[in-house]
Short mmCIF file of C-alpha atoms in Angstrom, two decimals:
data_model
loop_
_atom_site.label_atom_id
_atom_site.label_comp_id
_atom_site.label_asym_id
_atom_site.label_seq_id
_atom_site.Cartn_x
_atom_site.Cartn_y
_atom_site.Cartn_z
CA MET A 39 0.00 0.01 0.03
CA THR A 40 1.28 3.46 -0.95
CA THR A 41 1.56 5.95 1.97
CA ALA A 42 1.79 9.67 1.78
CA THR A 43 5.27 9.47 3.16
CA ASP A 44 6.07 7.16 0.14
CA ARG A 45 4.72 9.64 -2.25
CA GLU A 46 6.53 12.68 -0.85
CA GLN A 47 9.87 10.67 -0.91
CA THR A 48 9.20 9.68 -4.53
CA ASP A 49 8.20 13.16 -5.59
CA ASP A 50 11.34 14.42 -3.95
CA LEU A 51 13.52 11.83 -5.92
CA LEU A 52 11.55 12.86 -9.31
CA ASP A 53 12.19 16.48 -8.59
CA ASP A 54 15.97 15.83 -8.47
CA GLU A 55 17.56 17.38 -11.58
CA GLU A 56 19.70 14.21 -11.87
CA VAL A 57 16.83 11.70 -11.73
CA ASP A 58 14.62 13.04 -14.66
CA SER A 59 11.96 11.09 -16.94
CA LEU A 60 14.87 10.64 -19.53
CA THR A 61 17.12 8.71 -16.95
CA ILE A 62 14.23 6.59 -15.51
CA GLY A 63 12.90 5.88 -18.80
CA ARG A 64 16.34 4.71 -20.29
CA ARG A 65 17.10 2.68 -17.03
CA ILE A 66 13.57 0.77 -17.70
CA ARG A 67 14.62 0.13 -21.30
CA GLN A 68 18.05 -1.22 -20.45
CA LEU A 69 16.70 -3.57 -17.62
CA ARG A 70 14.17 -4.81 -19.93
CA THR A 71 16.44 -5.57 -22.83
CA GLN A 72 19.02 -7.25 -20.37
CA ARG A 73 16.19 -9.57 -19.39
CA ALA A 74 15.26 -10.36 -23.14
CA MET A 75 11.80 -8.84 -22.38
CA THR A 76 9.96 -7.16 -25.31
CA LEU A 77 7.88 -4.03 -24.83
CA ASP A 78 4.71 -5.94 -25.49
CA GLU A 79 5.61 -8.47 -22.69
CA LEU A 80 6.57 -5.67 -20.16
CA ALA A 81 3.20 -3.87 -21.15
CA SER A 82 1.23 -6.91 -20.50
CA ALA A 83 2.83 -7.63 -17.12
CA VAL A 84 1.93 -4.25 -15.80
CA ASP A 85 -1.50 -4.13 -17.56
CA ARG A 86 -0.57 -0.97 -19.67
CA ALA A 87 -0.66 -0.26 -23.42
CA PRO A 88 2.77 -0.59 -25.18
CA SER A 89 2.70 2.85 -26.62
CA GLN A 90 2.21 4.22 -22.98
CA LEU A 91 5.28 2.35 -21.85
CA SER A 92 7.29 3.38 -24.95
CA MET A 93 6.47 7.06 -24.13
CA ILE A 94 7.88 6.45 -20.57
CA GLU A 95 11.10 4.80 -21.94
CA ASN A 96 11.62 7.64 -24.18
CA GLY A 97 11.37 10.14 -21.39
CA ARG A 98 8.24 11.86 -22.78
CA ARG A 99 5.95 11.05 -19.80
CA GLU A 100 6.78 10.61 -16.20
CA PRO A 101 5.24 7.44 -14.61
CA LYS A 102 3.30 7.50 -11.49
CA LEU A 103 4.58 5.88 -8.41
CA THR A 104 2.16 2.85 -8.65
CA LEU A 105 3.21 2.12 -12.28
CA LEU A 106 6.97 2.50 -11.18
CA ARG A 107 6.48 -0.10 -8.63
CA ALA A 108 4.73 -2.41 -10.99
CA ILE A 109 7.44 -2.07 -13.54
CA ALA A 110 10.18 -2.62 -10.84
CA ARG A 111 8.20 -5.91 -9.91
CA ALA A 112 8.02 -7.07 -13.51
CA LEU A 113 11.60 -6.56 -14.08
CA GLY A 114 12.59 -8.34 -11.00
CA THR A 115 14.23 -5.25 -9.38
CA THR A 116 13.39 -2.53 -6.86
CA LEU A 117 11.85 1.13 -6.92
CA ASP A 118 15.22 2.43 -5.71
CA ALA A 119 17.09 0.64 -8.40
CA LEU A 120 14.85 2.42 -11.08
CA LEU A 121 15.44 5.74 -9.53
CA GLU A 122 19.16 5.54 -9.43
CA SER A 123 20.73 8.85 -10.59
CA GLU A 124 23.62 7.23 -12.50
CA PRO A 125 22.67 5.48 -15.93
CA LEU A 126 23.52 1.92 -16.59
CA ASP A 127 26.28 2.30 -18.84
CA GLU A 128 28.32 4.68 -21.14
CA ARG A 129 25.98 4.22 -24.01
CA SER A 130 22.99 5.28 -21.98
CA THR A 131 24.85 8.28 -20.62
CA MET A 132 25.38 9.48 -24.14
CA GLU A 133 21.99 8.86 -25.27
CA ILE A 134 20.45 10.64 -22.41
CA ALA A 135 22.89 13.68 -22.86
CA LEU A 136 21.82 13.68 -26.78
CA GLU A 137 18.22 13.44 -26.06
CA ARG A 138 18.43 16.45 -23.47
CA ALA A 139 20.53 18.51 -26.13
CA MET A 140 17.97 17.88 -28.87
CA ARG A 141 15.24 19.40 -26.54
CA GLY A 142 17.39 22.37 -25.86
CA GLN A 143 17.73 25.80 -27.46
CA THR A 144 21.04 24.93 -29.44
CA PHE A 145 19.25 22.32 -31.71
CA GLN A 146 16.09 24.39 -31.93
CA ALA A 147 18.06 27.42 -33.13
CA LEU A 148 19.96 25.45 -35.76
CA GLY A 149 16.56 24.10 -36.96
CA ILE A 150 17.69 20.35 -36.27
CA PRO A 151 14.62 18.44 -35.56
CA PRO A 152 14.59 15.75 -32.74
CA PHE A 153 15.33 12.25 -34.00
CA ARG A 154 15.15 8.84 -32.52
CA ILE A 155 18.48 7.30 -31.46
CA GLY A 156 18.41 3.81 -32.80
CA LYS A 157 20.77 1.00 -31.97
CA ALA A 158 22.52 1.16 -35.33
CA VAL A 159 23.77 4.62 -34.40
CA PRO A 160 27.41 4.09 -33.38
CA ASN A 161 28.87 5.38 -30.21
CA GLU A 162 31.36 7.44 -32.08
CA ALA A 163 28.52 9.18 -33.85
CA LEU A 164 26.92 10.05 -30.74
CA ALA A 165 30.09 11.30 -29.09
CA ALA A 166 30.84 13.56 -32.12
CA MET A 167 27.34 15.00 -32.07
CA LEU A 168 27.78 15.83 -28.40
CA ALA A 169 31.21 17.27 -28.92
CA LEU A 170 29.90 19.49 -31.77
CA GLN A 171 26.96 20.78 -29.57
CA GLY A 172 29.34 21.38 -26.67
CA GLU A 173 31.61 23.50 -28.85
CA ILE A 174 28.66 25.49 -30.24
CA ASP A 175 27.51 26.08 -26.61
CA ARG A 176 31.10 27.09 -25.59
CA LEU A 177 31.18 29.64 -28.47
CA ARG A 178 27.95 31.02 -27.73
CA ASP A 179 28.98 31.44 -23.96
CA GLU A 180 32.20 33.05 -25.04
CA ARG A 181 30.28 35.54 -27.19
CA ALA A 182 27.73 36.25 -24.46
CA ALA A 183 30.42 36.51 -21.61
CA THR A 184 29.95 40.29 -21.55
CA PRO A 185 26.32 40.51 -21.07
CA GLU A 186 26.05 37.22 -19.10
CA GLU A 187 25.62 38.94 -15.58
CA ALA A 188 22.88 41.23 -16.92
CA ARG A 189 21.10 38.21 -18.51
CA ARG A 190 21.29 36.31 -15.22
CA ALA A 191 20.13 39.21 -13.34
CA ASN A 192 17.28 39.70 -15.69
CA VAL A 193 16.13 36.04 -15.34
CA ALA A 194 16.35 36.25 -11.65
CA LEU A 195 14.21 39.50 -11.32
CA ARG A 196 11.52 38.19 -13.86
CA ARG A 197 11.18 34.98 -11.67
CA LEU A 198 10.57 37.13 -8.72
CA MET A 199 8.14 39.39 -10.48
CA ARG A 200 6.10 36.14 -11.51
CA THR A 201 6.26 34.68 -7.98
CA GLN A 202 4.44 38.07 -6.98
CA ASN A 203 2.22 38.29 -9.88
CA ASN A 204 4.21 41.52 -10.63
CA HIS A 205 2.38 43.08 -7.63
CA PHE A 206 4.58 44.78 -4.77
CA PRO A 207 2.36 45.49 -1.69
CA GLU A 208 5.16 47.46 -0.08
CA LEU A 209 5.53 49.85 -3.11
CA GLU A 210 1.67 50.38 -3.30
CA GLU A 211 1.71 51.45 0.54
CA GLN A 212 4.39 54.00 0.06
CA ALA A 213 2.35 55.44 -3.04
CA ARG A 214 -0.72 55.75 -1.03
CA ALA A 215 1.09 57.29 1.82
CA LEU A 216 2.87 60.01 -0.41
CA LEU A 217 -0.44 60.74 -2.22
CA ALA A 218 -2.10 61.29 1.09
CA SER A 219 0.65 63.72 2.39
CA VAL A 220 -0.19 66.01 -0.46
CA ASP A 221 -4.03 65.49 -0.32
CA HIS A 222 -4.36 64.00 -3.71
CA PRO A 223 -8.01 63.54 -4.16
CA GLY A 224 -7.82 60.63 -6.78
CA GLY A 225 -7.88 60.49 -10.58
CA PRO A 226 -5.26 61.66 -12.86
CA LEU A 227 -2.01 63.17 -11.23
CA THR A 228 -1.39 66.76 -12.23
CA GLN A 229 1.80 68.42 -13.04
CA ARG A 230 1.20 70.69 -9.89
CA THR A 231 0.68 67.60 -7.65
CA ALA A 232 4.08 66.22 -8.97
CA SER A 233 5.72 69.37 -7.98
CA ASP A 234 3.83 69.35 -4.45
CA ILE A 235 5.47 65.73 -4.07
CA ALA A 236 8.85 67.25 -5.02
CA ALA A 237 8.51 70.00 -2.40
CA HIS A 238 7.17 67.65 0.16
CA LEU A 239 10.35 65.68 -0.28
CA GLY A 240 12.50 68.94 -0.01
CA PHE A 241 13.32 69.31 -3.69
CA THR A 242 12.84 72.29 -6.12
CA LEU A 243 12.21 71.66 -9.79
CA HIS A 244 14.51 73.27 -12.33
CA TYR A 245 14.28 73.00 -16.01
CA VAL A 246 17.35 73.59 -18.16
CA PRO A 247 18.23 73.33 -21.88
CA ASP A 248 21.69 71.71 -21.32
CA LEU A 249 20.80 68.52 -19.28
CA PRO A 250 23.37 65.84 -20.10
CA GLN A 251 22.27 63.64 -23.03
CA THR A 252 22.62 60.53 -21.16
CA THR A 253 20.14 61.39 -18.39
CA ARG A 254 16.49 61.87 -17.88
CA SER A 255 17.06 64.16 -14.68
CA VAL A 256 19.85 64.85 -12.27
CA ALA A 257 19.13 65.48 -8.51
CA ASP A 258 21.36 67.68 -6.48
CA ILE A 259 20.94 66.15 -3.10
CA LYS A 260 23.25 68.52 -1.32
CA ASN A 261 21.16 71.54 -2.42
CA GLY A 262 17.71 70.05 -2.86
CA ARG A 263 17.35 70.78 -6.53
CA LEU A 264 15.94 68.49 -9.18
CA TYR A 265 17.19 69.21 -12.71
CA LEU A 266 15.04 68.33 -15.90
CA SER A 267 15.18 68.96 -19.54
CA SER A 268 13.40 72.18 -20.61
CA ARG A 269 12.71 70.17 -23.87
CA LEU A 270 11.01 67.18 -22.04
CA ALA A 271 7.60 68.30 -23.02
CA SER A 272 8.04 67.47 -26.51
CA LYS A 273 9.44 64.07 -25.84
CA GLY A 274 7.19 62.69 -23.23
CA ASP A 275 5.24 63.15 -20.11
CA PRO A 276 6.93 65.71 -17.79
CA ARG A 277 5.39 64.18 -14.82
CA THR A 278 6.89 60.77 -15.23
CA ALA A 279 10.55 62.27 -15.21
CA VAL A 280 9.92 64.08 -12.00
CA LEU A 281 8.32 61.05 -10.36
CA GLN A 282 10.84 58.61 -11.42
CA ALA A 283 13.57 61.03 -10.07
CA LEU A 284 11.80 61.36 -6.73
CA SER A 285 11.05 57.63 -6.54
CA SER A 286 14.63 56.92 -6.14
CA ARG A 287 15.06 59.27 -3.18
CA ILE A 288 11.75 57.89 -1.55
CA LEU A 289 13.11 54.34 -1.97
CA GLY A 290 16.40 55.35 -0.60
CA HIS A 291 18.35 54.02 -3.41
CA ARG A 292 22.19 54.27 -3.23
CA GLU A 293 24.74 53.84 -6.35
CA PRO A 294 24.25 50.44 -7.38
CA THR A 295 27.22 48.00 -7.39
CA SER A 296 25.86 45.24 -9.51
CA TYR A 297 23.70 44.81 -12.49
CA ALA A 298 21.14 43.07 -10.50
CA GLU A 299 20.87 45.85 -8.01
CA PHE A 300 20.53 48.32 -10.89
CA LEU A 301 17.74 46.31 -12.46
CA ARG A 302 15.85 45.91 -9.18
CA GLN A 303 16.09 49.69 -8.50
CA ARG A 304 14.76 50.37 -12.10
CA VAL A 305 11.90 48.10 -11.51
CA GLU A 306 11.06 49.62 -8.25
CA THR A 307 11.33 53.28 -9.50
CA ASN A 308 9.18 52.54 -12.48
CA TYR A 309 6.59 50.67 -10.22
CA LEU A 310 6.40 53.36 -7.76
CA THR A 311 5.96 56.07 -10.53
CA GLY A 312 3.04 53.92 -12.12
CA ALA A 313 1.54 53.52 -8.54
CA LEU A 314 1.68 57.42 -8.11
CA LEU A 315 0.24 58.26 -11.68
CA ILE A 316 -2.54 55.37 -11.44
CA PRO A 317 -3.28 54.76 -7.58
CA GLU A 318 -4.33 51.31 -6.86
CA GLU A 319 -7.32 52.22 -4.61
CA HIS A 320 -8.91 54.40 -7.58
CA ALA A 321 -7.69 52.14 -10.35
CA VAL A 322 -8.73 48.90 -9.04
CA PRO A 323 -12.52 49.73 -8.84
CA PHE A 324 -12.23 51.24 -12.36
CA LEU A 325 -11.01 47.91 -13.75
CA GLN A 326 -13.40 45.78 -11.80
CA GLU A 327 -16.28 47.72 -13.21
CA ALA A 328 -14.86 47.33 -16.62
CA LYS A 329 -14.50 43.55 -16.02
CA GLY A 330 -18.03 43.51 -14.88
CA ARG A 331 -19.12 44.78 -18.30
CA ARG A 332 -16.78 42.67 -20.18
CA ALA A 333 -15.04 45.81 -21.44
CA ILE A 334 -11.57 45.94 -20.09
CA SER A 335 -9.34 48.30 -22.25
CA ILE A 336 -5.79 49.41 -21.92
CA GLU A 337 -6.74 52.47 -23.65
CA ASP A 338 -9.56 53.47 -21.36
CA LEU A 339 -7.04 53.00 -18.50
CA ARG A 340 -4.65 55.23 -20.35
CA ASP A 341 -7.26 57.88 -21.04
CA ALA A 342 -8.66 57.92 -17.59
CA TYR A 343 -5.41 58.78 -15.91
CA SER A 344 -3.89 60.75 -18.82
CA VAL A 345 -0.62 58.50 -19.08
CA SER A 346 1.15 56.84 -21.80
CA TYR A 347 -0.01 53.52 -23.29
CA GLU A 348 2.99 52.03 -21.98
CA THR A 349 2.62 53.11 -18.45
CA ALA A 350 -1.24 51.98 -18.64
CA ALA A 351 0.02 48.49 -19.92
CA HIS A 352 2.56 48.25 -17.10
CA ARG A 353 0.06 49.26 -14.48
CA PHE A 354 -2.33 46.70 -15.62
CA THR A 355 0.02 43.93 -15.03
CA ASN A 356 0.45 45.09 -11.67
CA LEU A 357 -3.15 44.91 -10.86
CA ALA A 358 -4.64 42.29 -13.19
CA THR A 359 -3.84 38.99 -11.45
CA VAL A 360 -4.02 39.98 -7.90
CA HIS A 361 -7.27 42.21 -8.31
CA LEU A 362 -9.01 40.75 -11.29
CA GLY A 363 -7.93 37.01 -11.16
CA ILE A 364 -6.39 37.49 -14.77
CA PRO A 365 -2.94 36.01 -15.65
CA VAL A 366 -1.18 38.29 -18.38
CA HIS A 367 1.97 38.82 -20.19
CA PHE A 368 3.51 42.06 -21.56
CA LEU A 369 5.91 42.80 -24.20
CA LYS A 370 7.82 45.71 -25.49
CA VAL A 371 9.68 45.08 -28.75
CA HIS A 372 11.88 47.41 -30.70
CA GLU A 373 11.12 47.93 -34.40
CA SER A 374 14.28 45.70 -35.16
CA GLY A 375 12.35 42.73 -33.71
CA THR A 376 14.29 42.68 -30.37
CA ILE A 377 12.47 42.17 -27.17
CA THR A 378 13.39 45.04 -24.77
CA LYS A 379 11.02 44.13 -21.80
CA ALA A 380 8.88 41.26 -21.03
CA TYR A 381 6.71 39.85 -18.17
CA GLU A 382 4.53 36.90 -18.07
CA ASN A 383 2.42 34.83 -15.50
CA ASP A 384 0.24 33.15 -17.97
CA ASP A 385 2.38 30.46 -19.28
CA VAL A 386 2.96 31.94 -22.71
CA ASN A 387 6.33 30.77 -24.01
CA PHE A 388 8.60 33.64 -24.97
CA PRO A 389 12.07 32.91 -26.75
CA THR A 390 14.77 32.70 -24.31
CA ASP A 391 18.54 32.04 -24.41
CA ARG A 392 20.29 29.29 -22.57
CA LEU A 393 20.19 31.30 -19.37
CA GLY A 394 16.52 31.83 -19.61
CA ALA A 395 16.66 35.54 -20.60
CA ILE A 396 13.89 37.02 -22.73
CA GLU A 397 15.32 40.44 -23.14
CA GLY A 398 17.56 40.77 -26.24
CA GLN A 399 15.77 37.80 -28.05
CA MET A 400 14.19 38.07 -31.45
CA CYS A 401 10.36 38.21 -31.13
CA CYS A 402 8.56 35.98 -33.49
CA ARG A 403 7.39 37.75 -36.76
CA ARG A 404 3.98 36.20 -36.40
CA TRP A 405 3.41 37.37 -32.90
CA THR A 406 1.25 40.48 -32.29
CA SER A 407 4.03 42.54 -31.23
CA ARG A 408 5.66 42.17 -34.70
CA VAL A 409 2.61 42.11 -36.91
CA VAL A 410 1.43 45.62 -35.42
CA PHE A 411 4.46 47.41 -37.02
CA ASP A 412 2.89 46.43 -40.50
CA GLU A 413 -0.41 48.13 -39.65
CA ASP A 414 -1.15 51.39 -41.37
CA ASP A 415 -3.86 52.33 -38.65
CA HIS A 416 -1.74 53.84 -35.57
CA PHE A 417 -4.78 55.53 -34.19
CA ASN A 418 -6.64 52.46 -33.15
CA PRO A 419 -5.23 49.47 -31.24
CA TYR A 420 -4.43 46.21 -32.88
CA TYR A 421 -5.98 43.05 -31.75
CA GLN A 422 -4.84 39.55 -32.62
CA TYR A 423 -5.40 35.84 -31.68
CA THR A 424 -2.28 33.83 -32.01
CA ASP A 425 -2.29 30.00 -32.02
CA THR A 426 0.96 28.79 -30.25
CA GLY A 427 2.48 25.51 -29.18
CA ASN A 428 1.24 26.34 -25.64
CA GLY A 429 -2.30 27.31 -26.39
CA THR A 430 -4.01 30.36 -28.07
CA TYR A 431 -3.43 33.85 -26.80
CA TRP A 432 -5.18 37.18 -27.62
CA CYS A 433 -3.20 40.44 -27.50
CA THR A 434 -3.79 44.11 -27.80
CA ALA A 435 -0.72 46.21 -29.16
CA ARG A 436 0.18 49.75 -30.16
CA VAL A 437 3.22 51.29 -31.65
CA GLU A 438 4.92 54.16 -29.84
CA PHE A 439 7.84 56.30 -30.91
CA SER A 440 10.80 57.55 -29.04
CA SER A 441 14.44 58.70 -29.69
CA GLU A 442 15.47 55.06 -29.91
CA GLY A 443 13.00 54.30 -32.71
CA ALA A 444 9.49 52.74 -32.76
CA HIS A 445 8.47 50.22 -30.15
CA SER A 446 5.41 48.17 -29.93
CA VAL A 447 3.89 47.74 -26.52
CA SER A 448 1.56 44.73 -26.09
CA VAL A 449 -0.64 43.01 -23.41
CA GLY A 450 -1.98 39.44 -23.80
CA VAL A 451 -4.17 36.89 -22.03
CA ARG A 452 -4.99 33.23 -22.54
CA PHE A 453 -7.89 32.48 -24.70
CA ASP A 454 -10.27 31.77 -21.87
CA ASP A 455 -9.75 35.37 -20.44
CA THR A 456 -10.32 37.11 -23.57
CA LYS A 457 -14.11 37.53 -22.82
CA TRP A 458 -13.26 40.26 -20.32
CA PHE A 459 -11.91 42.55 -22.96
CA ILE A 460 -12.72 44.96 -25.74
CA GLY A 461 -11.36 43.70 -28.90
CA ARG A 462 -12.19 40.00 -28.50
CA ASP A 463 -14.32 39.76 -31.54
CA THR A 464 -11.15 40.64 -33.87
CA PRO A 465 -10.82 38.56 -37.11
CA ASN A 466 -7.10 38.90 -37.01
CA ARG A 467 -5.44 35.61 -36.33
CA GLY A 468 -1.71 34.23 -36.41
CA VAL A 469 0.00 31.04 -35.63
CA SER A 470 3.38 31.08 -33.92
CA LYS A 471 5.44 27.98 -33.20
CA HIS A 472 8.48 29.99 -32.15
CA SER A 473 8.73 28.38 -28.66
CA VAL A 474 8.55 24.80 -29.89
CA GLU A 475 9.96 24.82 -33.61
CA VAL A 476 12.17 26.65 -35.85
CA CYS A 477 9.19 29.02 -36.86
CA CYS A 478 10.56 32.29 -38.22
CA ARG A 479 13.89 31.89 -36.55
CA ARG A 480 15.70 30.92 -39.71
CA ALA A 481 15.05 31.95 -43.37
CA PRO A 482 13.74 29.64 -45.85
CA ALA A 483 16.67 27.32 -46.93
CA ASP A 484 16.67 28.52 -50.45
CA LEU A 485 16.74 32.11 -49.38
CA GLU A 486 19.47 31.52 -46.90
CA ALA A 487 21.44 29.74 -49.49
CA THR A 488 21.26 32.83 -51.94
CA TRP A 489 22.02 35.56 -49.28
CA ARG A 490 23.92 34.45 -46.52
CA ASP A 491 27.31 35.07 -47.73
CA GLN A 492 26.18 38.08 -49.73
CA SER A 493 24.69 40.34 -47.26
CA TRP A 494 25.99 42.36 -44.21
CA PRO A 495 23.22 43.79 -42.04
CA ASN A 496 23.89 46.75 -39.52
CA VAL A 497 22.14 46.08 -36.31
CA ARG A 498 19.68 48.80 -34.97
CA THR A 499 19.04 47.28 -31.52
CA PRO A 500 18.93 49.97 -28.80
CA ARG A 501 22.80 50.59 -27.69
CA THR A 502 22.02 50.43 -24.10
CA LEU A 503 19.96 47.10 -24.11
CA LEU A 504 21.50 44.70 -21.38
CA ALA A 505 24.74 46.79 -21.05
CA THR A 506 26.79 45.55 -18.13
CA LEU A 507 27.36 47.71 -15.14
CA PRO A 508 31.01 48.65 -14.31
CA THR A 509 31.42 48.77 -10.50
CA GLY A 510 30.56 52.31 -9.25
CA ALA A 511 29.00 53.59 -12.57
CA PHE A 512 25.57 53.82 -14.02
CA PRO A 513 24.87 52.06 -17.49
CA GLY A 514 25.12 54.43 -20.52
CA VAL A 515 25.83 57.47 -18.27
CA ASP A 516 28.92 59.69 -18.60
CA THR A 517 29.37 60.71 -14.88
CA THR A 518 32.13 63.02 -15.63
CA ASP A 519 29.49 64.99 -17.79
CA VAL A 520 27.06 64.73 -14.75
CA TYR A 521 29.49 66.20 -12.23
CA GLU A 522 30.49 68.88 -14.48
CA PHE A 523 26.86 69.84 -15.21
CA LEU A 524 26.13 69.86 -11.41
CA GLU A 525 29.16 72.01 -10.54
CA ALA A 526 28.02 74.54 -13.32
CA HIS A 527 24.43 74.73 -12.05
CA ALA A 528 24.90 74.61 -8.24
CA PRO A 529 23.61 77.67 -6.47
CA ARG A 530 26.47 80.05 -5.37
#
């Protein structure tokens, strides 16, 4: 009889990285062939279909505890023997390694489909394929050595955001307290209220024409002065620059000493700015009422609080899961096709590198975030259903322009949650297999053969994307320029 303790122990073993479904399946096959037992005979002995056992032996299905026990008895061995972490022999070791490689990013990126490793494939061939795969990975790691810290930091931060459904209660509370301190009545935050917040924190605002090009604002902490560009109004929302600069002071940020710390500070700054522009206690009832009417719209949230589409989209991801029960994903994609920001808790499969980083990867051409660039209508939002290897998703997207070029900003949900949104009746459909197949990651073979050696593209990816952080410096900022600027503008 199976006890709860038995199940827990077995679950712990199966959760171990070294004892995965591939290793267990290959051990079952090895023991079966050693005993001269056919697949049909083993299936009959455990009262299962041969096809089911074949999937287990190939590592495509994890067997339940009761079935594992039955298999062990039929093979004349023990459950512990089946769950041994070491493969039975050198051949099994290589087969398992190659199976794992075929399921990884390297084989997918090269367009090599998985194949069955038959008995006729010699050990030397397996060793050669593994050696080639290892060398490709080594070269990729060598090229990625500079941004590796940034990518690992991005992955860790994204996991934290997913764990919390992109909702940070402590930052929401700080926003509430600050708005209360300046008697904000709710609704859109005015420029005057932003100035009141600055005054409350001991800063005066100074708009200058010569703000360093690499900065959005510069805070003179010594003299309580916050410098912003006098040309900001033509580039974006002047409230955002003020609030972002003040948020760093509110949160007590110090000069970051690692890229992970820099990223965390940037996320906290943007989050608190969004929470001030779109207060939780006012926005949640607004969104809940829209959900009740099945009329959620990012545009309506944008217009209600007089913010940019990107700010509204970001803020929606903060509130959607915790307050509306809607898992969601967010993408910001540069016109070059490069993903610059991403978040998901709805199981959508974004392209990733070997470290699991999304930022810096190419977005699928068939995904809403890329298709929207081809739309002539930039006044209305673009909606699309996309069938993927992980289900169907609906997205709403817009294109916005900045000094670094055009970006698309999109928010998406699983098909079952589309019923709450305006735009669910769109006829636009796409098919993307980017996460599980080559899809658009490589050009058609004939086109590639013609042009691969006859072209030389010049990349247009934003220059600051995933830049590493030298100790004691801010990415992309000329600190000497900043210090000279502060010296010139300090009150005498």
